[in-house]
Short mmCIF file of C-alpha atoms in Angstrom, two decimals:
data_model
loop_
_atom_site.label_atom_id
_atom_site.label_comp_id
_atom_site.label_asym_id
_atom_site.label_seq_id
_atom_site.Cartn_x
_atom_site.Cartn_y
_atom_site.Cartn_z
CA UNK T 1 29.71 -14.22 29.37
CA UNK T 2 32.89 -13.36 28.78
CA UNK T 3 33.25 -10.20 30.29
CA UNK T 4 36.36 -7.69 29.48
CA UNK T 5 38.12 -8.19 32.38
CA UNK T 6 38.02 -11.59 31.90
CA UNK T 7 40.30 -11.15 29.32
CA UNK T 8 42.54 -8.55 30.88
CA UNK T 9 43.15 -10.97 33.59
CA UNK T 10 44.20 -13.96 29.89
CA UNK T 11 46.31 -10.97 29.77
CA UNK T 12 47.75 -10.41 33.04
CA UNK T 13 49.53 -14.10 32.73
CA UNK T 14 51.66 -13.59 29.02
CA UNK T 15 52.81 -10.38 30.83
CA UNK T 16 54.05 -12.01 34.41
CA UNK T 17 55.22 -14.92 32.05
CA UNK T 18 57.17 -12.28 30.62
CA UNK T 19 57.93 -10.86 32.96
CA UNK T 20 59.34 -14.39 35.25
CA UNK T 21 60.98 -15.55 32.33
CA UNK T 22 63.32 -12.15 31.77
CA UNK T 23 63.93 -13.62 35.60
CA UNK T 24 64.64 -16.29 34.78
CA UNK T 25 62.89 -17.68 37.29
CA UNK T 26 62.30 -20.56 36.86
CA UNK T 27 59.67 -20.83 40.25
CA UNK T 28 58.11 -17.82 39.44
CA UNK T 29 57.53 -18.84 35.58
CA UNK T 30 56.13 -22.41 36.18
CA UNK T 31 53.27 -20.10 38.77
CA UNK T 32 51.57 -19.53 35.51
CA UNK T 33 50.96 -23.10 34.71
CA UNK T 34 48.92 -25.68 35.91
CA UNK T 35 50.13 -29.29 36.85
CA UNK T 36 50.60 -31.49 34.51
CA UNK T 37 50.03 -29.74 31.20
CA UNK T 38 51.36 -30.23 27.79
CA UNK T 39 54.27 -28.63 25.51
CA UNK T 40 55.13 -29.55 22.07
CA UNK T 41 57.18 -27.21 20.79
CA UNK T 42 59.37 -28.60 17.34
CA UNK T 43 61.86 -30.32 18.26
CA UNK T 44 59.97 -32.46 21.53
CA UNK T 45 57.01 -32.67 19.26
CA UNK T 46 55.22 -33.95 22.89
CA UNK T 47 56.17 -33.81 26.79
CA UNK T 48 53.59 -33.98 28.78
CA UNK T 49 54.73 -32.36 32.55
CA UNK T 50 52.80 -33.11 35.29
CA UNK T 51 56.03 -32.45 38.24
CA UNK T 52 58.23 -29.22 39.06
CA UNK T 53 60.41 -31.60 37.67
CA UNK T 54 59.49 -32.47 34.61
CA UNK T 55 58.92 -29.13 34.05
CA UNK T 56 62.73 -27.87 35.27
CA UNK T 57 63.63 -30.75 33.06
CA UNK T 58 61.84 -28.90 30.50
CA UNK T 59 62.72 -25.18 30.36
CA UNK T 60 66.28 -25.17 31.50
CA UNK T 61 68.48 -26.62 28.34
CA UNK T 62 66.27 -23.80 27.16
CA UNK T 63 67.39 -21.40 29.57
CA UNK T 64 71.18 -22.25 29.79
CA UNK T 65 71.14 -22.28 25.77
CA UNK T 66 69.36 -18.49 25.67
CA UNK T 67 71.97 -17.86 28.48
CA UNK T 68 74.44 -18.35 26.73
CA UNK T 69 73.30 -16.40 23.63
CA UNK T 70 73.72 -13.13 25.90
CA UNK T 71 69.33 -13.89 26.81
CA UNK T 72 68.37 -10.49 28.61
CA UNK T 73 64.75 -10.08 28.24
CA UNK T 74 61.46 -12.26 26.91
CA UNK T 75 59.20 -9.42 24.93
CA UNK T 76 55.63 -10.34 24.49
CA UNK T 77 54.03 -9.58 21.28
CA UNK T 78 50.81 -8.94 19.70
CA UNK T 79 48.58 -11.76 21.73
CA UNK T 80 45.23 -12.46 20.61
CA UNK T 81 42.53 -14.46 23.44
CA UNK T 82 39.98 -16.82 22.27
CA UNK T 83 37.16 -17.04 25.01
CA UNK T 84 36.19 -20.57 23.79
CA UNK T 85 33.71 -21.04 26.70
CA UNK T 86 33.21 -19.60 30.53
CA UNK T 87 37.08 -20.91 31.92
CA UNK T 88 38.35 -21.53 28.72
CA UNK T 89 40.43 -19.72 26.31
CA UNK T 90 43.18 -19.77 23.08
CA UNK T 91 45.44 -17.06 23.29
CA UNK T 92 48.78 -17.13 20.46
CA UNK T 93 51.20 -14.83 20.56
CA UNK T 94 54.44 -13.90 19.55
CA UNK T 95 57.28 -13.15 21.37
CA UNK T 96 61.09 -12.71 21.25
CA UNK T 97 63.99 -13.15 23.49
CA UNK T 98 66.02 -10.57 23.43
CA UNK T 99 69.70 -9.20 24.09
CA UNK T 100 70.44 -6.44 26.69
CA UNK T 101 71.37 -4.08 23.46
CA UNK T 102 67.92 -4.84 22.34
CA UNK T 103 69.64 -6.97 19.31
CA UNK T 104 66.68 -10.20 19.20
CA UNK T 105 67.92 -13.62 19.02
CA UNK T 106 65.46 -15.30 18.41
CA UNK T 107 61.79 -14.70 17.48
CA UNK T 108 58.97 -17.37 17.39
CA UNK T 109 55.14 -17.79 18.00
CA UNK T 110 53.03 -19.73 20.67
CA UNK T 111 49.71 -20.46 21.06
CA UNK T 112 48.24 -21.40 25.01
CA UNK T 113 44.75 -23.15 25.90
CA UNK T 114 44.01 -21.28 28.77
CA UNK T 115 41.76 -22.87 31.90
CA UNK T 116 40.51 -20.78 34.92
CA UNK T 117 40.91 -22.82 38.28
CA UNK T 118 41.40 -22.09 42.26
CA UNK T 119 40.33 -18.44 40.53
CA UNK T 120 43.17 -17.63 38.72
CA UNK T 121 44.01 -18.40 34.45
CA UNK T 122 46.43 -20.93 34.58
CA UNK T 123 48.40 -22.54 31.38
CA UNK T 124 47.77 -25.92 30.64
CA UNK T 125 48.57 -26.60 26.97
CA UNK T 126 52.30 -24.99 25.19
CA UNK T 127 51.95 -25.24 20.98
CA UNK T 128 55.27 -23.26 20.86
CA UNK T 129 55.74 -22.56 16.56
CA UNK T 130 56.62 -19.75 13.57
CA UNK T 131 55.04 -16.43 13.98
CA UNK T 132 53.03 -17.29 10.98
CA UNK T 133 51.32 -20.16 13.15
CA UNK T 134 50.30 -16.93 15.19
CA UNK T 135 46.14 -17.16 15.12
CA UNK T 136 44.02 -13.92 13.87
#
């Protein structure tokens, strides 16, 4: 049986994801993910990430691009969590990446699969997509 505590635990993963990405702290951000994990983003439709080095290689160009645009923080928007089975969740949400003055660099949607492993929830897949792709 799924309880509200598990929902809060999954949401806490995304609060940490937003905080660590906003700080551009890649090692801390990585701890939200399981390795191996799978990434699907528009310009890279399927990337298996099996090591810390591959994780860094995947996200470093994104961080470089955002820094050049004046990135200051990630803002987590509307979020939906669905439990598929005990220890397996699907989370879909809106994200905004913003500058220090609050102006937006970009908005997008993302859908994640998480598993409960070693006493904590970890992301095992990321699918980045348009905002209209966020699951209800």
